[in-house]
GROMACS .gro file of C-alpha atoms in nm:
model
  274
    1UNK     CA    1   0.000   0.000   0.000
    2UNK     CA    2   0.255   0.213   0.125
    3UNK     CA    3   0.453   0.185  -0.241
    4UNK     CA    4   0.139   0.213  -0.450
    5UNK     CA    5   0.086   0.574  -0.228
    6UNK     CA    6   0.445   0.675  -0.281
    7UNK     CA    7   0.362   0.618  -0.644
    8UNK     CA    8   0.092   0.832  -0.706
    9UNK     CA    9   0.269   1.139  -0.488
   10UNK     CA   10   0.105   1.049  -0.135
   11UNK     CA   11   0.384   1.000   0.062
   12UNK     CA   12   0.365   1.357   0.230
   13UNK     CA   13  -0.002   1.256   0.303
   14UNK     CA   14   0.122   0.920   0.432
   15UNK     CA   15   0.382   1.055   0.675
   16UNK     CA   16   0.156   1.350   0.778
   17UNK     CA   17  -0.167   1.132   0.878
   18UNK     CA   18  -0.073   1.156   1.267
   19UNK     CA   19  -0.152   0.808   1.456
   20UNK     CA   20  -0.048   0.470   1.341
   21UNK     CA   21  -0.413   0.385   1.311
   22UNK     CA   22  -0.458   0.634   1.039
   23UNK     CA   23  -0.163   0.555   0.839
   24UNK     CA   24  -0.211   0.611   0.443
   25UNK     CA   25  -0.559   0.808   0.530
   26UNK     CA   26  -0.524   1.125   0.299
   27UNK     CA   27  -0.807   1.337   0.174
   28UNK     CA   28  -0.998   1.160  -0.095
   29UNK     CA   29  -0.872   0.836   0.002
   30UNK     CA   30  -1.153   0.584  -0.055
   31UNK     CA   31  -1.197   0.385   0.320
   32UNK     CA   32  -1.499   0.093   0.453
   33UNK     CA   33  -1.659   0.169   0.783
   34UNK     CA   34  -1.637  -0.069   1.068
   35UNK     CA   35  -1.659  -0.107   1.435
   36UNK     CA   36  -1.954   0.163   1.475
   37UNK     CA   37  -2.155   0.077   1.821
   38UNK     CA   38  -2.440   0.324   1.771
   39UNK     CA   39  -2.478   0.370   1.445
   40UNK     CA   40  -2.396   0.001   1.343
   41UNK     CA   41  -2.618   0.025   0.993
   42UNK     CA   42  -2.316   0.215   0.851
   43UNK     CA   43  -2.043  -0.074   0.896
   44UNK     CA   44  -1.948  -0.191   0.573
   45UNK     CA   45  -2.001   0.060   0.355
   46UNK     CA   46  -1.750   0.245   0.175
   47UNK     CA   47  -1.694   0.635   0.171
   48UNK     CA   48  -1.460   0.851   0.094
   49UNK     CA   49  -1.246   1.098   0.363
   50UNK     CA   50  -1.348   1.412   0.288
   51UNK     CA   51  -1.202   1.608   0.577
   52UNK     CA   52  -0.908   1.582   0.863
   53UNK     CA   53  -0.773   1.524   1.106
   54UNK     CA   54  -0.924   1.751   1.334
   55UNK     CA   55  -0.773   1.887   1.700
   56UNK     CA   56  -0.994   1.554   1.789
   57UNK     CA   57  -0.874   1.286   1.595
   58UNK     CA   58  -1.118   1.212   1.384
   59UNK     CA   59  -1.168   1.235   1.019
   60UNK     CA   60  -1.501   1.316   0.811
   61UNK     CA   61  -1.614   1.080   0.604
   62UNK     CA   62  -1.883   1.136   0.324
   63UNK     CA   63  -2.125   0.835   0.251
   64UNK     CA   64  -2.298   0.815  -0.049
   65UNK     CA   65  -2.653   0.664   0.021
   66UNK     CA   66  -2.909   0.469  -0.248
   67UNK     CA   67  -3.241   0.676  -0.245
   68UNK     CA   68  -3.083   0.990  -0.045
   69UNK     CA   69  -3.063   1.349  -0.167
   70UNK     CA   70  -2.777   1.394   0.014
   71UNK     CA   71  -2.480   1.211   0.142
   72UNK     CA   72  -2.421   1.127   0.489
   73UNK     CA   73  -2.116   1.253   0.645
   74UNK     CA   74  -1.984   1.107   0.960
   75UNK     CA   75  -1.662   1.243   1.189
   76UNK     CA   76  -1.487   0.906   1.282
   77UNK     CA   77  -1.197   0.753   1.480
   78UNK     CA   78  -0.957   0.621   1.268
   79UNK     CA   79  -1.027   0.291   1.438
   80UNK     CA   80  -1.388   0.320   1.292
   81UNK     CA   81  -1.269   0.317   0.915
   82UNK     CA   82  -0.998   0.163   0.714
   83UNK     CA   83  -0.885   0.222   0.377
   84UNK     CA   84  -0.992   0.021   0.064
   85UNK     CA   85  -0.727  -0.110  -0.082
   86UNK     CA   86  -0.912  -0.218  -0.418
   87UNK     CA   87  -1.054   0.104  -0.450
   88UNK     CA   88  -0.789   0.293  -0.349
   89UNK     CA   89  -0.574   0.043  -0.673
   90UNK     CA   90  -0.854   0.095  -0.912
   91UNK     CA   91  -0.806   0.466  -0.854
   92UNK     CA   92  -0.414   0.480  -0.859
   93UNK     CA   93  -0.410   0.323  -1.179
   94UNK     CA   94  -0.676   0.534  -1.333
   95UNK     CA   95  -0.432   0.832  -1.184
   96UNK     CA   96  -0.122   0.697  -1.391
   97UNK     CA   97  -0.358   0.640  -1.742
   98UNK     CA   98  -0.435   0.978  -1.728
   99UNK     CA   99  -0.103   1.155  -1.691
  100UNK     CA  100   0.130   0.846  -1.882
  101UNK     CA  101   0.083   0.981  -2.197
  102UNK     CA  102   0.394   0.893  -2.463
  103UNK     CA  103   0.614   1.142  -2.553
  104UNK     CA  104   0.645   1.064  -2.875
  105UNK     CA  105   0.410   0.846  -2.970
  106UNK     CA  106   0.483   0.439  -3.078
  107UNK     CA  107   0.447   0.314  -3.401
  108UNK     CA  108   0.325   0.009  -3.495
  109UNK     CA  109   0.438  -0.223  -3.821
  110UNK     CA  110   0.228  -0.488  -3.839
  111UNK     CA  111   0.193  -0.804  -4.073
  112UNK     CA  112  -0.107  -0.894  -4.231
  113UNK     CA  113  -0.280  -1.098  -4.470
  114UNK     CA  114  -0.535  -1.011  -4.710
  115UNK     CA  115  -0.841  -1.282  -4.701
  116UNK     CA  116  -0.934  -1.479  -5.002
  117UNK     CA  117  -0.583  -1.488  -5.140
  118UNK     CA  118  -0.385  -1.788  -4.966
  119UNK     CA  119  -0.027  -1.795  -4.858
  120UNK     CA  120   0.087  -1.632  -5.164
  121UNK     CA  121   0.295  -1.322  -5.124
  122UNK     CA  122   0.052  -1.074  -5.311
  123UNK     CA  123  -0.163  -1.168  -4.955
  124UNK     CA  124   0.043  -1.021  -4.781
  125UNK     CA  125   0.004  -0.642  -4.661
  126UNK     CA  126   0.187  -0.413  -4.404
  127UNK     CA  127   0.015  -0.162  -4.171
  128UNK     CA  128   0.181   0.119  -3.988
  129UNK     CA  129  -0.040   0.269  -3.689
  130UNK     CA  130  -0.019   0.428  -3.376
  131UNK     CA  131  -0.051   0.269  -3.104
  132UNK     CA  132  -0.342   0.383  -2.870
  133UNK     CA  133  -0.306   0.498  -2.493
  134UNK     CA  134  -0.378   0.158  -2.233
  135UNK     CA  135  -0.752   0.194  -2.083
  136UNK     CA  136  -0.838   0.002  -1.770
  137UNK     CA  137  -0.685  -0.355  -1.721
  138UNK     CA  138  -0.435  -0.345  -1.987
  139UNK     CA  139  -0.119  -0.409  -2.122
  140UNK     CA  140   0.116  -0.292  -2.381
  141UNK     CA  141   0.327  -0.551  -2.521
  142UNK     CA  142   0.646  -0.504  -2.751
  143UNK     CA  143   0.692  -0.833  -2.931
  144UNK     CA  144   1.061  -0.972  -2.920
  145UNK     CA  145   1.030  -1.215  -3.130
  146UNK     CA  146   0.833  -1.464  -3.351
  147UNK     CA  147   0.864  -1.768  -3.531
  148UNK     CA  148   0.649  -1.911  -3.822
  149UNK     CA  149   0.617  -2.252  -3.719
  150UNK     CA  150   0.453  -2.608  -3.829
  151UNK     CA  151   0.108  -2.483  -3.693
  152UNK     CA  152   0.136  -2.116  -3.808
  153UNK     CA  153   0.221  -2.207  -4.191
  154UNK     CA  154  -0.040  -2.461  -4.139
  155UNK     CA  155  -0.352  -2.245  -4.105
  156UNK     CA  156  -0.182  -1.949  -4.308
  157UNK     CA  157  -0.233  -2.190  -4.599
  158UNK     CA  158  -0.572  -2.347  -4.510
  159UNK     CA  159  -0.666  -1.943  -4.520
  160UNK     CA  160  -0.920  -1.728  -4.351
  161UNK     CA  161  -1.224  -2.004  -4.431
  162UNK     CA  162  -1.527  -2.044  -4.224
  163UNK     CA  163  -1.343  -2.349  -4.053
  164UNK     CA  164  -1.030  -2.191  -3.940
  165UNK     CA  165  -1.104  -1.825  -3.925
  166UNK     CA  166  -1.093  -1.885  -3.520
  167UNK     CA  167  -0.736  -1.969  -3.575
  168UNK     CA  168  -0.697  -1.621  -3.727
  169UNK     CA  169  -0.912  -1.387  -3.480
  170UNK     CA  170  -0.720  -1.419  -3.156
  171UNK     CA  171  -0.607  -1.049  -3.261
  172UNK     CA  172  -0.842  -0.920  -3.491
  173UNK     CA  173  -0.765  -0.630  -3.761
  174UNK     CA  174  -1.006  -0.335  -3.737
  175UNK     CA  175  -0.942  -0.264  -4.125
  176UNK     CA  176  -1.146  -0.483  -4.338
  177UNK     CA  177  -1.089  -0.746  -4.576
  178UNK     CA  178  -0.769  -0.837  -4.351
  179UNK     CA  179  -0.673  -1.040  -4.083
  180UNK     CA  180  -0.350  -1.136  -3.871
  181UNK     CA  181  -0.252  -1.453  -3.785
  182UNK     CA  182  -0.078  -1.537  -3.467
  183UNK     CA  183   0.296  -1.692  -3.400
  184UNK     CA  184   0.444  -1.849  -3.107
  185UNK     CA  185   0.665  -1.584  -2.930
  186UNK     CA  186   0.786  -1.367  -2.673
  187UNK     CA  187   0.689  -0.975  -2.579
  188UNK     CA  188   0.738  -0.816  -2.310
  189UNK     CA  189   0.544  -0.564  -2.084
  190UNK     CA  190   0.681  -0.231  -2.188
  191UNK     CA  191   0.336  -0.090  -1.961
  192UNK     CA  192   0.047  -0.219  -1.735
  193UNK     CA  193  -0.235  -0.063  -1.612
  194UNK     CA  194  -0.330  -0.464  -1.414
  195UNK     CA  195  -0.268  -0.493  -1.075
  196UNK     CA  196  -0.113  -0.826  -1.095
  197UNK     CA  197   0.098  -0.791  -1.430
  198UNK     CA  198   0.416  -0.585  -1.381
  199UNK     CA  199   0.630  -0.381  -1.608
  200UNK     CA  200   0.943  -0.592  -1.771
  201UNK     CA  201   0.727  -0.950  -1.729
  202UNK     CA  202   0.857  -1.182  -2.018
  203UNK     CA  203   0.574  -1.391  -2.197
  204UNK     CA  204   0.589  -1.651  -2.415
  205UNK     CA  205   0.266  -1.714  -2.629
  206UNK     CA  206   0.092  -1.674  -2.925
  207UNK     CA  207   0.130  -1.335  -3.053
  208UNK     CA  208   0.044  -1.128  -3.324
  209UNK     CA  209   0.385  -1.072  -3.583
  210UNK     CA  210   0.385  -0.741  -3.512
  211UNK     CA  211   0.629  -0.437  -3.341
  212UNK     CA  212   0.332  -0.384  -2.989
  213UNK     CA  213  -0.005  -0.493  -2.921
  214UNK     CA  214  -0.201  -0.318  -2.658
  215UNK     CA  215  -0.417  -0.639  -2.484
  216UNK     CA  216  -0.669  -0.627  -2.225
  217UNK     CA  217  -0.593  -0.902  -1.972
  218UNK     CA  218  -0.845  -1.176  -1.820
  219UNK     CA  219  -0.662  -1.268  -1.558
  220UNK     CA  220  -0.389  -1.458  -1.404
  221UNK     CA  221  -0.262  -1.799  -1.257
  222UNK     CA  222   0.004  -1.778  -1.001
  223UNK     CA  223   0.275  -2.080  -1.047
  224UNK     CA  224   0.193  -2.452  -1.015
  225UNK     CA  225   0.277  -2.639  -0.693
  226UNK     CA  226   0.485  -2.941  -0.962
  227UNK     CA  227   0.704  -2.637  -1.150
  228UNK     CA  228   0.427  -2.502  -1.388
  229UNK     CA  229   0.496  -2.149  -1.478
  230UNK     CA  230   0.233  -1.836  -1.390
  231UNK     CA  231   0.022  -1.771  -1.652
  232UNK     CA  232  -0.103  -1.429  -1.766
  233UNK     CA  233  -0.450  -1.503  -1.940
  234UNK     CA  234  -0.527  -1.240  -2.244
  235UNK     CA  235  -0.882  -1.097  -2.288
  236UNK     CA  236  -0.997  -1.193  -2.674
  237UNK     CA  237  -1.334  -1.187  -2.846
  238UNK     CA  238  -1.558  -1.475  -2.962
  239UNK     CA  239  -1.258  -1.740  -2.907
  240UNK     CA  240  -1.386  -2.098  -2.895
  241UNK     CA  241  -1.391  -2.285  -2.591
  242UNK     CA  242  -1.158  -2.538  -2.696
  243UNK     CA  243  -0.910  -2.264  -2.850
  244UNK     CA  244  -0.893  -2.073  -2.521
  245UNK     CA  245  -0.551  -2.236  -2.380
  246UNK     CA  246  -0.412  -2.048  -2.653
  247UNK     CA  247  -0.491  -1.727  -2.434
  248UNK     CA  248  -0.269  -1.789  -2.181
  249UNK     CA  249   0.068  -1.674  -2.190
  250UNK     CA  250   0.356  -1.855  -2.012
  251UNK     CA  251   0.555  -1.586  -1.731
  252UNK     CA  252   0.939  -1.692  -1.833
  253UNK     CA  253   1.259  -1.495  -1.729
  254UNK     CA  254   1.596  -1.387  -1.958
  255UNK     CA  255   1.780  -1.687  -1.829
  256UNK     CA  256   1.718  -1.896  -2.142
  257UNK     CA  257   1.960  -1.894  -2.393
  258UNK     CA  258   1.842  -1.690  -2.720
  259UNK     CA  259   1.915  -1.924  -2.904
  260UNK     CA  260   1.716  -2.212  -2.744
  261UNK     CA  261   1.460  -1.972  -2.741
  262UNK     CA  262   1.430  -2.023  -3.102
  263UNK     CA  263   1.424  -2.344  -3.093
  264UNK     CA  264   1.129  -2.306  -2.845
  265UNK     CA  265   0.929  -2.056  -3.090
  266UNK     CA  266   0.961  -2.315  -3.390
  267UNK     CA  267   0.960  -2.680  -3.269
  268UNK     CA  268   0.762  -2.645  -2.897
  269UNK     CA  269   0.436  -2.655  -3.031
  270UNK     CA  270   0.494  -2.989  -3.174
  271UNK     CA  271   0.575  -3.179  -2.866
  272UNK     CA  272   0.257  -3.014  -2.676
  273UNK     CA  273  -0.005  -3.049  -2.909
  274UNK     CA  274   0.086  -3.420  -3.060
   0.00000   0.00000   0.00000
């Protein structure tokens, strides 16, 4: 809590906030009621500290109520309140979208293939974009590197058809008549708006061959109690059920050699999916 304040420039608040029981408590901060004796109906709701501390001790706290016309504010102990931490994440983070704009902005090259035309090279198109600002939840991910392996080629050639579209639509183009078709990988995290995926994680995965993609995540698996590696789990549209393992993105670190790393990208599929 302490770092995520420092973060966001609410350390002075932090130190200033008087007794231990009010540590992190700035104005604004979004905090959950408990402990109230006589006015019990109000434990468990969350407010936001409006005011404080006064000469007293105690803090003001504004309640927004369903069906009032006005809010309820209440002058608490900090023992009566204590902050919430999702909240107070969720708000951080919306904080750091706002003022982490680039300076200058990235550029994305991305490969593409035009639908109806096969593997042949006159398929084959190139799209330069900017790429957009991360919204709630996601990530921006530079892509390392990519490899056109046995199961890539494979459904390159079948083409964009009405049985293996799904094969082509984990990252879909917005521009129509084209369509991108995923490689095994690595990116990494070059920026995160998630709680639980930090800046400079390493993924391996199916990615799209292009310079960044900016990916809303599902979620997240921590690692396996027999070795299996945390999983970062990537938010896509209309994916099949039996297609979604392909969403998940292995958490690896630099220690593997490059060059078994291309080994990895080519030949790994083949040994998981026989």
């Amino acid at each position: 809590r302490a770092i995520m304040l420092r973060s966001s420039g609410y350390a002075a608040s932090v130190e200033a906030s008087g007794p231990k029981e009010a540590e992190g408590i700035f104005k604004g901060a979004p905090v959950i009621i408990r402990g109230l004796q006589s006015a019990a109906e109000y434990n468990g709701r969350q407010g936001l500290v409006s005011a404080g501390p006064f000469d007293n001790g105690r803090w003001e706290v504004t309640l927004e109520l369903d069906g009032a016309s006005e809010a309820k504010v209440l002058a608490l102990k900090p023992s009566n309140f204590q902050l919430d931490v999702e909240a107070l994440q969720e708000y951080v983070l919306k904080k750091r979208v706002a003022h982490a704009k680039r300076d200058p902005p990235l550029q994305d090259l991305a490969m593409l293939w035009t639908k109806g035309k096969g593997l042949s090279w006159r398929s084959v198109a190139w799209r330069e974009t900017k790429v957009p600002e991360l919204g709630q939840g996601e990530v921006l991910l530079c892509v390392e590197k990519f490899a056109f392996s046995q199961m890539s080629l494979g459904y390159l050639m079948k083409g964009f058809t009405r049985t293996f579209s799904a094969y082509h639509n984990f990252y879909k183009f917005p521009e129509e008549g084209l369509y991108r078709s995923a490689c095994w990988g690595y990116a990494r995290v070059m920026e995160s708006t998630h709680p639980k995926v930090a800046v400079g994680s390493r993924l391996y995965g199916l990615f799209p061959p292009s310079r960044y993609q900016v990916q809303a995540v599902g979620g997240t698996v921590p690692a396996g109690k027999n070795g299996e590696p945390p999983l970062v789990e990537l938010a896509m549209e209309d994916v099949p059920y039996n297609l979604r393992r392909f969403q998940e993105m292995e958490v690896v670190d630099d220690a593997v050699d490059p060059q078994l790393e291309d080994w990895i990208i080519a030949t790994k599929e083949i040994y998981k999916m026989a």
